[in-house]
Coordinates of C-alpha atoms in Angstrom, one line a residue:
M250 CA -0.1 0.0 -0.3
R251 CA 2.9 2.5 0.8
T252 CA 4.3 1.4 -2.2
T253 CA 1.4 2.2 -4.3
T254 CA 0.8 5.5 -2.6
A255 CA 4.2 6.4 -3.1
L256 CA 4.8 5.8 -6.8
L257 CA 0.9 7.9 -7.3
V258 CA 2.3 10.5 -5.6
A259 CA 5.6 10.8 -7.7
A260 CA 3.3 10.5 -10.7
L261 CA 1.3 13.2 -9.8
A262 CA 4.0 15.3 -9.1
A263 CA 5.8 14.5 -12.3
A264 CA 2.5 15.0 -14.5
A265 CA 2.2 18.6 -12.5
G266 CA 5.8 19.7 -13.9
L267 CA 6.8 19.2 -9.9
T268 CA 9.9 17.2 -10.2
G269 CA 12.4 19.3 -8.0
C270 CA 14.0 20.8 -11.0
P271 CA 14.2 24.2 -11.6
S272 CA 13.2 25.5 -15.0
D273 CA 15.7 26.3 -18.1
T274 CA 14.8 29.9 -17.7
C275 CA 13.1 32.4 -15.5
P276 CA 11.2 35.7 -16.2
L277 CA 12.5 38.6 -17.9
E278 CA 12.8 42.0 -15.9
T279 CA 14.4 45.3 -16.9
P280 CA 16.8 46.3 -14.2
Q281 CA 17.5 49.7 -12.7
V282 CA 20.1 51.6 -14.7
N283 CA 22.3 54.0 -12.3
A284 CA 24.8 55.5 -15.1
M285 CA 25.4 55.2 -18.7
P286 CA 28.2 57.5 -20.8
D287 CA 27.7 60.9 -22.5
E288 CA 28.6 62.4 -25.6
T289 CA 31.9 63.7 -23.2
T290 CA 32.8 60.2 -22.0
C291 CA 31.8 58.4 -25.3
V292 CA 33.4 58.8 -28.7
Q293 CA 33.7 55.8 -31.0
D294 CA 34.9 54.9 -34.5
A295 CA 32.5 54.6 -37.4
G296 CA 31.9 51.2 -37.8
L297 CA 33.9 49.5 -35.5
P298 CA 33.0 47.6 -32.0
V299 CA 32.0 49.4 -29.1
G300 CA 32.1 48.2 -25.9
Y301 CA 29.5 50.2 -23.8
P302 CA 29.2 50.5 -20.1
V303 CA 25.8 50.3 -18.6
Q304 CA 26.0 50.4 -14.7
L305 CA 23.2 48.2 -13.2
C306 CA 21.5 48.3 -9.6
P307 CA 19.4 44.8 -9.9
T308 CA 17.3 43.6 -7.1
C309 CA 18.6 41.1 -5.2
N310 CA 16.3 38.5 -7.0
Q311 CA 18.2 39.3 -10.6
T312 CA 20.4 38.0 -12.2
G313 CA 22.6 37.0 -15.7
A314 CA 22.0 40.1 -17.1
T315 CA 21.8 40.8 -20.9
C316 CA 22.2 43.1 -23.6
V317 CA 20.4 43.4 -27.0
A318 CA 21.3 46.7 -28.8
D319 CA 19.1 47.8 -31.8
L320 CA 20.3 50.0 -34.0
S321 CA 17.9 49.9 -37.0
A322 CA 16.9 53.8 -36.2
A323 CA 20.3 55.0 -36.9
R324 CA 21.2 56.8 -40.3
A325 CA 23.3 54.9 -42.2
A326 CA 24.0 57.9 -44.5
T327 CA 25.4 61.0 -43.8
C328 CA 24.5 62.7 -40.5
P329 CA 24.1 66.4 -39.8
A330 CA 26.4 68.0 -37.5
P331 CA 26.3 67.3 -33.7
P332 CA 24.4 68.9 -31.5
A333 CA 21.6 67.4 -34.5
T334 CA 21.7 63.6 -33.6
C335 CA 21.9 60.7 -36.5
G336 CA 19.7 58.8 -34.9
D337 CA 18.9 56.4 -32.1
I338 CA 20.3 53.3 -31.0
F339 CA 18.0 51.4 -28.3
L340 CA 19.7 49.3 -25.7
D341 CA 17.2 46.4 -24.3
V342 CA 18.7 45.7 -21.1
K343 CA 17.4 42.2 -19.0
V344 CA 17.9 40.3 -15.9
E345 CA 16.3 37.2 -14.6
A346 CA 14.3 37.2 -12.1
C347 CA 13.5 33.8 -10.5
T348 CA 12.1 34.8 -7.4
D349 CA 10.6 37.6 -5.8
T350 CA 12.1 40.7 -4.2
T351 CA 9.8 39.9 -1.0
S352 CA 12.4 37.5 0.0
C353 CA 15.6 39.7 -0.3
G354 CA 16.8 43.0 0.3
G355 CA 16.6 46.1 -1.8
T356 CA 19.0 47.4 -4.6
A357 CA 22.7 47.2 -5.1
C358 CA 24.6 48.8 -7.7
N359 CA 27.0 46.8 -9.4
L360 CA 31.0 47.8 -9.2
N361 CA 31.5 46.4 -12.9
P362 CA 29.2 47.7 -15.5
L363 CA 27.7 45.5 -18.1
T364 CA 28.9 45.8 -20.9
C365 CA 26.4 46.5 -24.6
S366 CA 28.3 44.7 -27.3
F367 CA 27.6 46.1 -30.6
T368 CA 28.7 48.2 -34.0
A369 CA 29.3 51.7 -34.5
P370 CA 26.6 53.0 -37.2
S371 CA 28.8 53.9 -40.5
A372 CA 27.9 57.3 -40.6
A373 CA 29.9 59.8 -38.5
G374 CA 27.8 62.1 -36.0
R375 CA 26.3 62.2 -32.8
Y376 CA 23.8 59.6 -31.6
N377 CA 20.9 59.3 -29.2
V378 CA 21.8 55.9 -26.9
I379 CA 18.1 54.4 -25.5
T380 CA 17.6 52.6 -22.4
V381 CA 14.6 52.2 -20.1
N382 CA 15.5 52.3 -16.3
G383 CA 13.3 49.2 -14.9
L384 CA 12.9 51.2 -11.1
T385 CA 10.7 54.2 -12.7
G386 CA 10.2 52.7 -16.1
A387 CA 11.4 56.0 -17.6
T388 CA 12.9 56.3 -20.6
I389 CA 16.5 57.2 -20.5
T390 CA 18.3 59.2 -23.4
T391 CA 22.6 60.1 -23.4
Q392 CA 24.6 60.5 -26.6
M393 CA 27.5 58.6 -27.9
D394 CA 29.8 60.9 -30.9
V395 CA 30.7 58.6 -34.1
I396 CA 34.1 59.6 -35.3
P397 CA 35.6 58.9 -39.0
S398 CA 38.8 57.9 -37.1
G399 CA 40.7 59.0 -34.4
P400 CA 41.2 58.1 -30.1
E401 CA 38.4 56.2 -29.2
F402 CA 37.0 55.7 -25.4
C403 CA 33.8 54.9 -23.9
E404 CA 33.4 55.4 -19.9
L405 CA 31.0 55.9 -17.4
A406 CA 30.3 59.8 -16.7
G407 CA 31.6 59.9 -13.2
A408 CA 33.3 56.6 -13.1
G409 CA 33.8 54.7 -9.6
S410 CA 30.5 56.0 -8.5
A411 CA 28.2 53.1 -7.2
S412 CA 25.2 54.8 -5.4
P413 CA 22.1 53.9 -7.3
G414 CA 20.0 56.8 -8.5
A415 CA 21.6 58.6 -10.8
Y416 CA 18.7 58.4 -12.9

C-alpha cells in the first residue's frame, strides 16, 4: 500500500511539473540603470566594435544581465553636425528574476558595469543611446559621438560611483 501511494504521489508530481528541477529560464525584467556614458565620455570610430558600459543596480533576485542593441533607427547615410543627432541606438537590457523581491533586501549597484556590445554606425555624427530604467519605467537618453577615425573611448560619466539613483 505504501509503495502504491508513493508511486501515485511521484506520478502526480511529475504530471504537474513538480519534479524538483527548476525551469531552464526565469522571467525577464528590466533592471534599474544607474549610469551610462554621454557624448563627453563616449567617442567611437565609425563601423567598429563598441563596448558600451551600463551600470546596473539590480534587486537581489535579478541575475544574468544581457544587453541587445537595436540600431534600426540609426541613419546609415550622412549625418548632420552635432548637436543635431543621427538617430537612435536602443539598448534592451534584461535580467532574469527567478524569485520575488520579498525574499531578500533592496537594490545594490554593481561596481563593474554591464558591457553592451555592438558595431558603431558607419556614418559619423552624434547618436542618441536609449534604454529604460526598470526602477522608474522612464526612458534614459544619453549621446555617443561617432567619428571617422581617431582616439576612441567609452566610460561611465563619473566612473567609480556606485550609489543608486543617478537616473
